Coordinates of C-alpha atoms and ligand atoms in Angstrom, one line a residue:
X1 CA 20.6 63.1 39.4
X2 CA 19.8 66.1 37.1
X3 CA 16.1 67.0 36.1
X4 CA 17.2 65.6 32.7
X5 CA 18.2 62.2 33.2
X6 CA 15.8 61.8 35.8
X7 CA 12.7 62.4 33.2
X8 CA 15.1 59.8 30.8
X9 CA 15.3 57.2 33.4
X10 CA 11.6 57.3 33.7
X11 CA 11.4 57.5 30.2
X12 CA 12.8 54.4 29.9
X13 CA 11.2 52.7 33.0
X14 CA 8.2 53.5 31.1
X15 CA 9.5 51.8 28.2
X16 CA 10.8 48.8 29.8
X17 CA 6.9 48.4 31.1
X18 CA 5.8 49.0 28.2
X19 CA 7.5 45.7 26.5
X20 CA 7.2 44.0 29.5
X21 CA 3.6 43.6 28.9
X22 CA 3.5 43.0 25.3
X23 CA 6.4 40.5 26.3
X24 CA 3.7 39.2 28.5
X25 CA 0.3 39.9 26.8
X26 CA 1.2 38.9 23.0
X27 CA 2.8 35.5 23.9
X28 CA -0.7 35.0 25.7
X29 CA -2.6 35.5 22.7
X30 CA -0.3 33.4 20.7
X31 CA 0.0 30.6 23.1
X32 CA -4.2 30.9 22.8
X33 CA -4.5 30.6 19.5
X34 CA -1.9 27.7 19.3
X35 CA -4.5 25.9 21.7
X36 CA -7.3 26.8 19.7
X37 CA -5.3 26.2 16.1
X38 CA -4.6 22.4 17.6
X39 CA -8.0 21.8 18.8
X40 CA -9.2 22.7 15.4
X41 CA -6.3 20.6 13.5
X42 CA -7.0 17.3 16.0
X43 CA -11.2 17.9 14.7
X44 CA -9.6 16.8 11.3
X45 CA -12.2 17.4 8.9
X46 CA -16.1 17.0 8.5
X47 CA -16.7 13.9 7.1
X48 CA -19.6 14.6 5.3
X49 CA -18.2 17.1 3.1
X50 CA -14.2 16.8 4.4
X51 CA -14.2 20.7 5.2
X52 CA -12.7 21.9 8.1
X53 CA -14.1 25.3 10.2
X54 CA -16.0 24.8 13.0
X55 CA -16.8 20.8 13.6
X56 CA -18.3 18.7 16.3
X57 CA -16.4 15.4 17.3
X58 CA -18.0 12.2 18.2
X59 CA -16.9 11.4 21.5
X60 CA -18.8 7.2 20.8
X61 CA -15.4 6.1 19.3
X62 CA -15.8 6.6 15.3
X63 CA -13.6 9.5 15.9
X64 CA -15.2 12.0 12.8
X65 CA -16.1 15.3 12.8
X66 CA -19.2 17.0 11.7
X67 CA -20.1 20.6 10.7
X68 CA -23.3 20.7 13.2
X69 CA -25.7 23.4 11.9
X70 CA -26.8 23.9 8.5
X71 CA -24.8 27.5 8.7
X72 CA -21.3 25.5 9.5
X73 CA -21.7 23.9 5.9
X74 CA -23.1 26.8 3.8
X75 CA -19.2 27.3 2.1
X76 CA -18.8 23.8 1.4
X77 CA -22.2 22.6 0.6
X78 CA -22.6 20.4 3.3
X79 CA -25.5 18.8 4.2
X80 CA -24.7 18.8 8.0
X81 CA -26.5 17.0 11.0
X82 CA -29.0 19.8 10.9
X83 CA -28.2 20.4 14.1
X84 CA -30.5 23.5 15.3
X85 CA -28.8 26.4 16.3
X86 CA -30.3 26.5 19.7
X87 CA -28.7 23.1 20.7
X88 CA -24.9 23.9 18.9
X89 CA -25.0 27.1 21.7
X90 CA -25.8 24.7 24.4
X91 CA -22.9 22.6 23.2
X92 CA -20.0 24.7 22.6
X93 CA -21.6 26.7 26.6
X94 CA -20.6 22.9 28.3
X95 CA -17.1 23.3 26.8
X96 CA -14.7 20.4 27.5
X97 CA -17.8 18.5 29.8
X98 CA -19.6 18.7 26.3
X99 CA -20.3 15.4 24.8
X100 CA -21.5 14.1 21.6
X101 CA -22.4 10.7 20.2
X102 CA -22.9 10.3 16.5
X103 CA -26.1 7.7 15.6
X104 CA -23.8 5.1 14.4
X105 CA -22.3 4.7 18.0
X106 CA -25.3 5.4 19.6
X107 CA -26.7 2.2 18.1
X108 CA -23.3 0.1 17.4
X109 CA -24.1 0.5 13.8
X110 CA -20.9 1.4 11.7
X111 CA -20.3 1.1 7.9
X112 CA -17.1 -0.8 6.8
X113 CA -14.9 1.5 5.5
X114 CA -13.9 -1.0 2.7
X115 CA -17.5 -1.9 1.1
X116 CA -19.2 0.9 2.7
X117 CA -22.1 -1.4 4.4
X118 CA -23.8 -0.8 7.7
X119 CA -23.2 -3.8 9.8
X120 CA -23.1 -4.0 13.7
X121 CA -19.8 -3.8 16.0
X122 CA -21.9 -4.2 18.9
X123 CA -19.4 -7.0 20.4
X124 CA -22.1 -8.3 22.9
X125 CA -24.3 -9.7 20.3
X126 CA -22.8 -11.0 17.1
X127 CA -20.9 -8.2 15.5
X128 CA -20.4 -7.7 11.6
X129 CA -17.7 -5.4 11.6
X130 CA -14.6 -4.5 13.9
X131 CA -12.8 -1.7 14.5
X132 CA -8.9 -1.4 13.4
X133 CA -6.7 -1.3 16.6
X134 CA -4.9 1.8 16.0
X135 CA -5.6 4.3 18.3
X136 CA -6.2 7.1 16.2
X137 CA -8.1 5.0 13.6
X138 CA -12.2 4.7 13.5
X139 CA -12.6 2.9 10.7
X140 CA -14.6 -0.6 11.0
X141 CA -14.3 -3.4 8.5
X142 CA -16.3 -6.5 7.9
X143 CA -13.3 -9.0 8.5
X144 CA -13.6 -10.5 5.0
X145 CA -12.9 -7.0 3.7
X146 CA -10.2 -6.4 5.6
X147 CA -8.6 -9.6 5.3
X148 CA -8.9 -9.5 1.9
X149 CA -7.2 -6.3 1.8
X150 CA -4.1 -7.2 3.8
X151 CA -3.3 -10.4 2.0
X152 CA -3.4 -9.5 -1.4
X153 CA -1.3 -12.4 -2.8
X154 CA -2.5 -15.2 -0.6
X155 CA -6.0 -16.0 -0.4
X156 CA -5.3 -19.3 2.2
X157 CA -3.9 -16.4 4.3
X158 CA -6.8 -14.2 3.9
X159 CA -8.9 -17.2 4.7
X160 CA -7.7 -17.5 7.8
X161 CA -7.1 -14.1 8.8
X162 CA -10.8 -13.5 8.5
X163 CA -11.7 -16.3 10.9
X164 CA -9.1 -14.7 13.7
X165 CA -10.8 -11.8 13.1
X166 CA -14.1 -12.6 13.3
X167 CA -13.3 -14.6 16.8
X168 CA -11.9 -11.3 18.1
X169 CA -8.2 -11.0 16.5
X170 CA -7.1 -7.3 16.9
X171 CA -6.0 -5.7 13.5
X172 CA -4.4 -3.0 11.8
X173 CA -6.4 -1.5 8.7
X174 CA -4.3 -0.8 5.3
X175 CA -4.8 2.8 6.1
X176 CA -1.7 2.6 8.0
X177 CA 0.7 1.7 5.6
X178 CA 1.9 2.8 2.1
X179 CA 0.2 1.7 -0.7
X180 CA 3.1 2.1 -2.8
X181 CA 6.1 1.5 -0.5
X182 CA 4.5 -0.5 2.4
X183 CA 6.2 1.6 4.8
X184 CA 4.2 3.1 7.8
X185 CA 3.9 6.7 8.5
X186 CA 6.2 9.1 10.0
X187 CA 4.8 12.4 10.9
X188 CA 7.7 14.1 11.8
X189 CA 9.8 13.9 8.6
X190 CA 7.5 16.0 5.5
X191 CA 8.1 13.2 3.1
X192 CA 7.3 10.4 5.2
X193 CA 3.6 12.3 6.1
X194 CA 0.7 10.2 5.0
X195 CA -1.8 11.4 2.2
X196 CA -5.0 9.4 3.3
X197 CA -8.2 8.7 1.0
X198 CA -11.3 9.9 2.5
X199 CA -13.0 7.6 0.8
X200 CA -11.3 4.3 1.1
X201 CA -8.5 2.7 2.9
X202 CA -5.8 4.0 0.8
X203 CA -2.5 6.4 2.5
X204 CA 0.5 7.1 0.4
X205 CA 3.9 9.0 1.5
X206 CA 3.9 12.7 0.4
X207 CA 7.2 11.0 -1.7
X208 CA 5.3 8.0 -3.1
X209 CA 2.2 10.2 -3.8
X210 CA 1.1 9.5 -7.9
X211 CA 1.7 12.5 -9.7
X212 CA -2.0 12.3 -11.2
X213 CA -2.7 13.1 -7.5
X214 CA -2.3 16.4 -7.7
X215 CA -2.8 19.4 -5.8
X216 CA -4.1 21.8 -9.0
X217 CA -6.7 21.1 -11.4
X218 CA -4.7 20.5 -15.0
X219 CA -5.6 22.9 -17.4
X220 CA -4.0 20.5 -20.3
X221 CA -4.8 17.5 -19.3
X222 CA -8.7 18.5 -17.5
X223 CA -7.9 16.2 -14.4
X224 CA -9.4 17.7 -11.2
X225 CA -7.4 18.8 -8.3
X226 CA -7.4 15.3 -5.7
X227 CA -5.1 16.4 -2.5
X228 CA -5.6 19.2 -0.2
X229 CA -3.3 20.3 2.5
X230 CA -3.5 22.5 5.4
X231 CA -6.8 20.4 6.4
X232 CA -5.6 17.3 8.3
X233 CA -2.7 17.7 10.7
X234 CA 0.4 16.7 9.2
X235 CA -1.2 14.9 6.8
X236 CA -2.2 15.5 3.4
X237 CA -6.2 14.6 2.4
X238 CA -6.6 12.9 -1.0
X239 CA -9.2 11.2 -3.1
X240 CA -7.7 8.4 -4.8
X241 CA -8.1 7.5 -8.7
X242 CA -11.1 5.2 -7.5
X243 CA -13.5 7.8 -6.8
X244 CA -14.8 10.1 -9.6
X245 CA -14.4 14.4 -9.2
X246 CA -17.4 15.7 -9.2
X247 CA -17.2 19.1 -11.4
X248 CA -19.5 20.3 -8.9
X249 CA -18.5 19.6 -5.6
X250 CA -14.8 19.3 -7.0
X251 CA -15.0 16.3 -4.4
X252 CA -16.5 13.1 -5.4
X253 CA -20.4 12.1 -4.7
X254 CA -21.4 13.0 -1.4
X255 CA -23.2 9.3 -0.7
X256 CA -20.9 7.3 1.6
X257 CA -21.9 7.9 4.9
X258 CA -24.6 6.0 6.3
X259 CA -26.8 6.3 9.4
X260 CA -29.1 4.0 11.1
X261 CA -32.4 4.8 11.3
X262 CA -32.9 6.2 15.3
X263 CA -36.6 4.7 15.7
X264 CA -35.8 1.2 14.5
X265 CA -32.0 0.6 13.8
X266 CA -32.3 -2.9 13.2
X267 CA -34.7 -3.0 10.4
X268 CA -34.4 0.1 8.8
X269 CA -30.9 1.1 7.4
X270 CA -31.4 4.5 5.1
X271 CA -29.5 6.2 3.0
X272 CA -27.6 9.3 5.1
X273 CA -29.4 12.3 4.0
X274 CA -29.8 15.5 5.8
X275 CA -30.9 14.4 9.3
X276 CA -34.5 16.0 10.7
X277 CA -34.9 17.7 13.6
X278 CA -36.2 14.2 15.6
X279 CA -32.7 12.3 14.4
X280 CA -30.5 14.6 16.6
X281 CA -31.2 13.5 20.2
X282 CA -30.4 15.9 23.2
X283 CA -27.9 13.7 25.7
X284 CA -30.9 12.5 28.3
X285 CA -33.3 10.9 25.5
X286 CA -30.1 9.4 24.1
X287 CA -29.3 7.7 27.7
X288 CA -32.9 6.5 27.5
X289 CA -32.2 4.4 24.2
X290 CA -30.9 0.9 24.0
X291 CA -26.9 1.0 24.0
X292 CA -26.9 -2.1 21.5
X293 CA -29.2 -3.6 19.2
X294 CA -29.7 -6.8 17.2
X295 CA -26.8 -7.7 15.2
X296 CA -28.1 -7.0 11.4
X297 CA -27.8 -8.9 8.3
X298 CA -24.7 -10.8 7.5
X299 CA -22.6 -8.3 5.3
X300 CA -23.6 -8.5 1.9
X301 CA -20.8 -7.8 -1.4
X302 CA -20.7 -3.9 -2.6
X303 CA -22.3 -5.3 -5.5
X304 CA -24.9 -6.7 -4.7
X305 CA -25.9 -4.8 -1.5
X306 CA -29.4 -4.6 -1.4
X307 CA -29.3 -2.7 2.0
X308 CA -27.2 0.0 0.1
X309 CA -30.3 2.7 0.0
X310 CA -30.0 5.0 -2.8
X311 CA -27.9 8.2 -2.2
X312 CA -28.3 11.4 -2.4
X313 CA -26.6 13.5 -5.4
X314 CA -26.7 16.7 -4.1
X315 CA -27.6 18.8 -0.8
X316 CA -28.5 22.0 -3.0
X317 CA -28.4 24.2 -5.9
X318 CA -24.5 24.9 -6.6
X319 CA -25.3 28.3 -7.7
X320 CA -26.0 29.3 -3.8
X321 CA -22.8 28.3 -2.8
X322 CA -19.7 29.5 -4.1
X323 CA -16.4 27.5 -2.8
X324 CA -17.3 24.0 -2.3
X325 CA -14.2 22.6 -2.6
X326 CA -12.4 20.8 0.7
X327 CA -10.3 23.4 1.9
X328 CA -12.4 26.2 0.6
X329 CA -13.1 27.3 4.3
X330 CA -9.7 28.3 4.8
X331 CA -9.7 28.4 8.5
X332 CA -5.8 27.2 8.8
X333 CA -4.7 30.7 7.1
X334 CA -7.5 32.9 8.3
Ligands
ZN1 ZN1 -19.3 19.1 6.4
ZN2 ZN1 -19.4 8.1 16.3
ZN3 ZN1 -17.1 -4.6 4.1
ZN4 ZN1 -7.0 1.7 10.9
ZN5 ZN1 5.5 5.1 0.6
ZN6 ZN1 -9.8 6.1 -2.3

């Protein structure tokens, strides 16, 4: 073999190398981030603020997300758990061993997703609202909400759906079903993907979706942007006609979600505002604290909910922060 094609050969040895390890090393960093980009589309959204980035999960069965630290909700105006920095670290060092419990597991104290009351699911003393059987569903309902949500047309049946509820009866929330066709979702075909309210137990197909659902602001007619995509997986986040846009926000009010008070869950049932320091519990104090507590009050009518504290309107001065808008993170195209 002359000099010539020698040095070519090696030339080309070289070569073949060369692709070999980006063959190797760029499917690695792909197959990576496809990890990562999963992990981040099963978190959902916060549910605070229902902006993705970086979130953490409740691992108590509620299955929402939070933004942690006050610095994870600055671009969406989120209030947060006020989570200090210190503790997130310690978090995301524990990796998959890392475990978090929101308060409203922590004390079996969950709102119903229908009237938005606290009541307890604590199913060894008396509970007041039950959770909807589908696996990846954490929404809890008193059963006369619920009931009266999946009979519509009969109230004899809703009668008596709420009395196999209450003795235990498992259920499937309307959240799994279209409002407009009644089918059920089917993630693999675009059009049959769900656009779920994060506000209320309402899901439409992306084909049965009302146009005044719609995914721009109109300049001619002045209705607000209500669906988002690229924030759930496969599934399209909306607010429904019930809730009012917030120019502000450009989501509606901020005052649905509800924890029980830590120190006395029973008797004290605030409004969620931005947590203190003493609400988020490292894991050993939380161990230390009753698992259930006395069932509370018997659920009480939106109305006329005098355990309904007063929200909060805002978490701070909009001229601070810039894209508050669900979505505004941007961390699917980033
Ligand atoms: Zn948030
Ligand atoms: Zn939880
Ligand atoms: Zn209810
Ligand atoms: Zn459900
Ligand atoms: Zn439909
Ligand atoms: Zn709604």
């Amino acid at each position: 073999m002359c000099l010539q094609t020698l040095f070519v050969h090696k030339a080309l040895f070289c070569c073949s190398l060369y692709r070999l390890t980006l063959i190797v090393s760029v499917p690695y960093q792909y197959i990576v981030e496809l990890i990562n980009r999963a992990n981040r589309l099963d978190r959902g959204a916060c549910v605070l603020c229902d902006d993705g980035g970086d979130l953490i999960c409740c691992d108590g069965g509620c299955q929402r997300s939070f933004h942690p630290t006050e610095e994870h909700g600055e671009d969406s105006m989120c209030a947060t758990l006020g989570m200090p920095e210190e503790q997130w670290q310690k978090h995301v060092a524990q990796g998959d061993a890392a475990l978090y419990t929101c308060k409203n597991c922590q004390y079996k104290q969950h709102q119903c997703f229908a009237c938005g009351l606290l009541g307890s699911s604590d199913l060894a003393s008396g509970p007041e609202v039950f959770q909807c059987k589908h696996q990846k569903c954490g929404h809890f309902y008193h059963p006369n909400c619920v009931a009266k949500l999946l009979n519509p047309d009969s109230k004899t049946r809703a009668v008596l759906h709420v009395q196999h509820i209450a003795g235990g009866l498992e259920f499937e929330c309307p959240v799994h079903q279209c409002k407009s066709c009644k089918e059920a979702e089917n993630k693999d075909y675009k059009e049959m993907q769900f656009a779920v309210c994060r506000r209320c137990p309402t899901a439409y197909h992306r084909k049965c979706l009302p146009s005044d659902i719609s995914f721009e602001e109109s300049e001619e007619t002045g209705n607000p942007r209500r669906a988002w995509e690229k924030i759930l997986h496969k599934q399209i986040l909306i607010y429904c006609m019930k809730h009012e846009i917030q120019p502000d926000l450009g989501t509606p009010m901020r005052d649905h979600i509800f924890f029980p008070d830590g120190r006395n869950p029973v008797a004290s049932k605030r409004a969620r505002g931005t947590p203190q320091e003493h609400d988020i519990l490292e894991k050993d104090e939380q161990l230390d604290r009753p698992s259930s507590s006395k069932p509370s009050q018997s659920p009480q009518p939106a109305e006329i909910g005098h355990h309904r504290v007063k929200p909060i309107d805002s978490f701070a001065p909009k001229h601070l922060f810039l894209r508050p808008q669900p979505g505004s993170c941007g961390w699917l195209d980033e």
